[in-house]
Coordinates of C-alpha atoms in Angstrom, one line a residue:
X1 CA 120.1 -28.2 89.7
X2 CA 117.9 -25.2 88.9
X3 CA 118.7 -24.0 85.2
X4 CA 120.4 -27.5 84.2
X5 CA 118.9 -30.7 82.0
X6 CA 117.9 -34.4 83.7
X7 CA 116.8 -37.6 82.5
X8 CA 114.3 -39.5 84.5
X9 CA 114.5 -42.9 84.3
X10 CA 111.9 -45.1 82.8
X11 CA 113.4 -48.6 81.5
X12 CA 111.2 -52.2 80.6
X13 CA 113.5 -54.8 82.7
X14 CA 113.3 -57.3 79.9
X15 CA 112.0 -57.1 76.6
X16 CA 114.4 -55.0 74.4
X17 CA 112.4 -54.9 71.1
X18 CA 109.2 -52.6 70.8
X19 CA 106.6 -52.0 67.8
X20 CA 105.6 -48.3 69.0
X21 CA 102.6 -48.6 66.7
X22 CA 101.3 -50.5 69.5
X23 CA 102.4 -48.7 72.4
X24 CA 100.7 -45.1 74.5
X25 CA 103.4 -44.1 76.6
X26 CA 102.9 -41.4 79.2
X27 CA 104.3 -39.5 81.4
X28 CA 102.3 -37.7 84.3
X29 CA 102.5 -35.2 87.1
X30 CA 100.0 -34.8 90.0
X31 CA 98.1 -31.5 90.2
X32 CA 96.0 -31.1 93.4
X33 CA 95.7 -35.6 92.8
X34 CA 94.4 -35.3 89.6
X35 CA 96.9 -36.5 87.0
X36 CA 98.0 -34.4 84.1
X37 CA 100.0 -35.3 81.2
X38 CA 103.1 -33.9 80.6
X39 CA 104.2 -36.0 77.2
X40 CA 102.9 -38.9 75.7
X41 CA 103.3 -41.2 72.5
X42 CA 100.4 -42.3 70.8
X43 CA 99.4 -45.5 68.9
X44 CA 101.0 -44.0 65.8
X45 CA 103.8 -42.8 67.2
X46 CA 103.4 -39.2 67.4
X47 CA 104.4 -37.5 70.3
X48 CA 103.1 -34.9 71.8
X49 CA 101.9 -32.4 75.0
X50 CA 99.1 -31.9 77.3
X51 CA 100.9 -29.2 79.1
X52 CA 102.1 -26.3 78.1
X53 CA 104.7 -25.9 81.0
X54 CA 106.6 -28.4 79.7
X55 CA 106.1 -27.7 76.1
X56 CA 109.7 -27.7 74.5
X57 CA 111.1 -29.1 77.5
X58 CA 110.5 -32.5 77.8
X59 CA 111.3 -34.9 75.4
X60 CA 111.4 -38.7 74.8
X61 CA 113.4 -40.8 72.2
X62 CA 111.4 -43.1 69.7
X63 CA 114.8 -44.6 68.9
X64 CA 115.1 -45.5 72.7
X65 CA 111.7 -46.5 73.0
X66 CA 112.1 -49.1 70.5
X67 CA 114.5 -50.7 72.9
X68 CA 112.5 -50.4 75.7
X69 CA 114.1 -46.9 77.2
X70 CA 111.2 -44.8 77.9
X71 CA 113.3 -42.5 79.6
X72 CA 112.1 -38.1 79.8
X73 CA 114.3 -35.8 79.2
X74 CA 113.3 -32.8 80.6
X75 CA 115.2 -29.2 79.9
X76 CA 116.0 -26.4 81.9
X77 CA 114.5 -27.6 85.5
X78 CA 113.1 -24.9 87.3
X79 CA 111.6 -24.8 91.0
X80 CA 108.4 -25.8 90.2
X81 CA 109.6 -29.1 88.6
X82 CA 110.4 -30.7 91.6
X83 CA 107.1 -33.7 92.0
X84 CA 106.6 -36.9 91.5
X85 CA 106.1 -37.8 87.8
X86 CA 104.8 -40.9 86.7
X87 CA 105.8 -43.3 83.7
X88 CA 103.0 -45.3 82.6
X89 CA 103.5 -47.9 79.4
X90 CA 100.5 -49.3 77.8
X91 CA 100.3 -52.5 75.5
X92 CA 97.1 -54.0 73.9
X93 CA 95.5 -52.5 77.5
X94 CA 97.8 -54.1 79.5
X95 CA 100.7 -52.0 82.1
X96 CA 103.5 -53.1 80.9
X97 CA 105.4 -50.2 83.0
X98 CA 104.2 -48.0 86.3
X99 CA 107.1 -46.3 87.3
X100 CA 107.0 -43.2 89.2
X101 CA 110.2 -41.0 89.6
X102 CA 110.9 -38.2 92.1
X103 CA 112.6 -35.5 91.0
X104 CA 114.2 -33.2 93.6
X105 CA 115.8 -29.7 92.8
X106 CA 118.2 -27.7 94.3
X107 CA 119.8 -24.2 93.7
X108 CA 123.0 -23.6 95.5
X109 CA 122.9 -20.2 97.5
X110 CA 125.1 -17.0 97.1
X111 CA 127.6 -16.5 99.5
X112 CA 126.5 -14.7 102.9
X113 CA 127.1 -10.6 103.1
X114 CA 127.5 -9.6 107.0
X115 CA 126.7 -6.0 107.7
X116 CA 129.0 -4.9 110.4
X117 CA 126.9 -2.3 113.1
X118 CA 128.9 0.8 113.8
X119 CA 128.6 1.4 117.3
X120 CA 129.9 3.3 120.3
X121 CA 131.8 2.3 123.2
X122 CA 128.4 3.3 125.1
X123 CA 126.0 0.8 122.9
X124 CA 125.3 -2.5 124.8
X125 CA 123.9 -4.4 122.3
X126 CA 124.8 -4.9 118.4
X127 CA 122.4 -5.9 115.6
X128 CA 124.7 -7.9 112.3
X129 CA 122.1 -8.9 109.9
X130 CA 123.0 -11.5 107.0
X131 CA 121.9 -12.1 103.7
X132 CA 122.0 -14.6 100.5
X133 CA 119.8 -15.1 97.8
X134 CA 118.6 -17.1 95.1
X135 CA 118.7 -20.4 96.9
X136 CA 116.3 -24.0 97.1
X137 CA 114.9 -25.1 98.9
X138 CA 114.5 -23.5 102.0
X139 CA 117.8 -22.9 103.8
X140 CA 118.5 -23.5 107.4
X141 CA 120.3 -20.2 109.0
X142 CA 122.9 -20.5 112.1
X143 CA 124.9 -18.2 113.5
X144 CA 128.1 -18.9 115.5
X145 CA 130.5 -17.6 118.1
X146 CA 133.6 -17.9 116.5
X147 CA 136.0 -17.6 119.4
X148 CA 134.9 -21.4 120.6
X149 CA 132.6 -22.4 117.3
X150 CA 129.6 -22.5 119.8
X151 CA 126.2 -21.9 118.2
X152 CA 124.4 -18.8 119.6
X153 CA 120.8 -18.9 120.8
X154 CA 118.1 -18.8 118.6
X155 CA 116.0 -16.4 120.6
X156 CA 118.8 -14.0 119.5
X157 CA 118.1 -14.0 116.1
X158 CA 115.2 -13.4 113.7
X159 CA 115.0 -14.8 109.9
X160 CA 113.1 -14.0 107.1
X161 CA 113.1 -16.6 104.1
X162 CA 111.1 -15.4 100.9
X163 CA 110.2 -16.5 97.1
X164 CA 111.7 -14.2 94.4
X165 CA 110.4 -13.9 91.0
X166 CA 112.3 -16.7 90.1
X167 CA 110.6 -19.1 92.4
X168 CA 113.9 -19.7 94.4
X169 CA 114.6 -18.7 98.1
X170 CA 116.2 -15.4 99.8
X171 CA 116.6 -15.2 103.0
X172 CA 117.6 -12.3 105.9
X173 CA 118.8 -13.1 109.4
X174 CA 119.5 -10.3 112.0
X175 CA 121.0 -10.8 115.3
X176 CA 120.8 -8.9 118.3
X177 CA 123.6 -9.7 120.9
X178 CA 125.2 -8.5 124.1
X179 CA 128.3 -6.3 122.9
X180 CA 132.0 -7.5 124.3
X181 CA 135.3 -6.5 123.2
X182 CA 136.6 -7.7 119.8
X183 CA 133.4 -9.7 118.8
X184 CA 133.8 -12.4 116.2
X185 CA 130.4 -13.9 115.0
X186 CA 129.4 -16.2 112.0
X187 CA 126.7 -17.0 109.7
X188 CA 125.7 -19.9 108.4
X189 CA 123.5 -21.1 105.5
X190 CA 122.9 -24.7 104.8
X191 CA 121.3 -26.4 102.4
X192 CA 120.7 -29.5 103.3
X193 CA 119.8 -31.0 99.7
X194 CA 123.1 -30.2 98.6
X195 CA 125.4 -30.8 101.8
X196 CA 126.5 -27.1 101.4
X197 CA 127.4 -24.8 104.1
X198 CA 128.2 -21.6 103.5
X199 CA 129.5 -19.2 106.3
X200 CA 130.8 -15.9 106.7
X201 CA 132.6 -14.4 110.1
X202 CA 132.7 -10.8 110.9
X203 CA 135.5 -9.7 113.6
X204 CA 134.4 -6.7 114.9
X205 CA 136.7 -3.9 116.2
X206 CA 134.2 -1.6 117.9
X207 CA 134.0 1.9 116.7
X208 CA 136.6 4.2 119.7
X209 CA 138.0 1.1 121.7
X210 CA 141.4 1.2 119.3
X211 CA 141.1 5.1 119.9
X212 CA 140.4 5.3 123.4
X213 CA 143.5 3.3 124.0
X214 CA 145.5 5.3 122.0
X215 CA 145.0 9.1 122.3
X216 CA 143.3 8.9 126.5
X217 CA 147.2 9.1 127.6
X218 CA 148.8 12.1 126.5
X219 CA 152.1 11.1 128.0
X220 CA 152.3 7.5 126.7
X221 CA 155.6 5.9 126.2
X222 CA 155.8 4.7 122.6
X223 CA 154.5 0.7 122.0
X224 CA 154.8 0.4 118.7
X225 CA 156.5 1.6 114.9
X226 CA 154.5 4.6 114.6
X227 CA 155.2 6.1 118.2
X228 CA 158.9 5.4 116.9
X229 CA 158.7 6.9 113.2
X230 CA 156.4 10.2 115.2
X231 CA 159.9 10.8 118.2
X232 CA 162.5 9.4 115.6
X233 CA 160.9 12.7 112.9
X234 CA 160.6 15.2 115.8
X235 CA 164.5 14.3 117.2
X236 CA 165.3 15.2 113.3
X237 CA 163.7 18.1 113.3
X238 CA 165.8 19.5 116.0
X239 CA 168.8 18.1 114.7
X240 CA 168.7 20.1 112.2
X241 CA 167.6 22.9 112.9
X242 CA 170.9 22.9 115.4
X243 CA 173.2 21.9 112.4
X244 CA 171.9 25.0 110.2
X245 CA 172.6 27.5 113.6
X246 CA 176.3 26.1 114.0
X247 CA 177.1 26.0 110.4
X248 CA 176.0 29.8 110.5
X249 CA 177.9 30.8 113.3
X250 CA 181.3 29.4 111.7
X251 CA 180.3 31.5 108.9
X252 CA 180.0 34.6 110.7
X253 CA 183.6 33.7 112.8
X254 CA 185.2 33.3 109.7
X255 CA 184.1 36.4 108.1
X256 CA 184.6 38.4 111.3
X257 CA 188.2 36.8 111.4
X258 CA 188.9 37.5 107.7
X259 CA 188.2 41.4 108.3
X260 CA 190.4 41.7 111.5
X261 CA 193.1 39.6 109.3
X262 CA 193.2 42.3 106.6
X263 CA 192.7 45.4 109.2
X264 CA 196.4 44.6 110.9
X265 CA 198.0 43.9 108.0
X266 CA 196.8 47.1 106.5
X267 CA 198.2 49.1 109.9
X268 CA 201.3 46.7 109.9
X269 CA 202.6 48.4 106.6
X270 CA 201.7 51.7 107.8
X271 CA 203.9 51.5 110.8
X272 CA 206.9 50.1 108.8
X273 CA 206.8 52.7 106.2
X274 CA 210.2 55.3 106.4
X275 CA 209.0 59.0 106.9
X276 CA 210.5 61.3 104.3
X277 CA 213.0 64.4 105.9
X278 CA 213.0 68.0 104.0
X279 CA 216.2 69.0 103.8
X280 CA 216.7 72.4 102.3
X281 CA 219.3 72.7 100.2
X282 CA 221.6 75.5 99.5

């Protein structure tokens, strides 16, 4: 993996017991078929580098080698590690070991991001376009109907894979397909080093479909919670505005009765009241 350590694998099948004084180990890459040293050991047992790419990162133990292990370690493996390198042992002139080791890297890639195309009821065809990054080696891209798992045509879409800075992969798909009702598509990347498939669906409710089925009717009978809650608040409205006229109308009997109470009781004792007779008196 890209960023991690890894040990190729040079080992003498028999003999466990070495004198490196006289040993030249060496291990070699292949640059346009000329072979280039990446680290060797010398005759007195100093190691050292021919390249300077792999200066500080690759390493072999004279402890090791002593017992025959002639095993690299090599640090922090980037894109451009990934070759054939050669382990070549050397004793008194004779190959003692030719091994050559492949080493193959991978990088896994970020998770896909599927833009979603805002579109009218009018628009006949829809463009998603996908995206990931910072992946090796190069990906494979698919994209999928998910309402039967069916892969789409790729004269549909069009990919783009690129190097970054960092020597690993990006990569763009866009897809360009007929537009139906409540489109669910997918997108796929796979790296086939690494078994990985990574893939992202988009459902798409197209922009005005929900809304044309909603506010065309004007008279529509109510389908679901909020048609309810909207007549269930309106029938409460009226409600009480109907309980606020009544409880003012008993207030306005009542006060009409109380007055008409106290104006016939007031006449009542009027009426009742014995008239005074002048008498004069002689």
């Amino acid at each position: 993996m890209v960023g991690s350590d890894v040990e190729l694998s040079c080992v003498h099948a028999t003999e466990e017991n070495f004198d490196l004084n006289n040993l030249y180990v060496y291990w070699q890459i292949s640059v346009s078929g000329t072979p280039k040293t990446v680290t060797y050991l010398s005759e007195n047992s100093t190691v050292g580098h021919h390249n300077n790419q792999y200066k500080d990162r690759a390493q072999m133990s004279l402890d090791r080698m002593k017992r025959g292990d002639f095993s690299l370690r090599l640090y922090n493996v980037t894109p451009q590690d990934e070759q054939k390198f050669n382990c070549l042992v050397i004793r008194n002139l004779e190959k003692i070991v030719n091994i050559e080791v492949t080493l193959h890297v991978a990088a896994n890639y970020s998770m896909p991001v599927v833009s979603v195309p805002s579109a009218t009821p009018q628009d006949e065809e829809l463009t998603f376009t996908c995206t990931s990054k910072d992946g090796y080696p190069e990906p494979k891209v698919y994209w999928i109907n998910k309402t039967d798992n069916s892969l789409l045509d790729e004269a549909l879409q069009n990919s783009t894979v690129s190097l970054n800075p960092r020597g690993l992969y990006d990569v763009v798909s866009v897809l360009k397909i007929r537009r139906v009702p409540n489109m669910n598509v997918g997108c796929c990347i796979e790296n086939v080093l690494l078994h990985q498939n990574l893939t992202v669906s988009s459902q798409t409710a197209l922009a005005g479909e929900t809304n044309a089925s909603i506010t065309g009717n004007s008279n529509h009978t109510p389908k679901g919670p909020g048609d309810i809650l909207e007549n269930t608040g309106t029938g409460v409205t009226v409600l009480i505005v109907l309980g606020v006229t009544a409880a003012v109308v008993v207030i306005v009997l009542l006060w009409r009765r109380s007055r008409w109470s106290r104006w016939n009781y007031a006449a009542g004792a009027q009426a009742s009241r014995p008239e005074l007779e002048l008498t004069d008196h002689v």
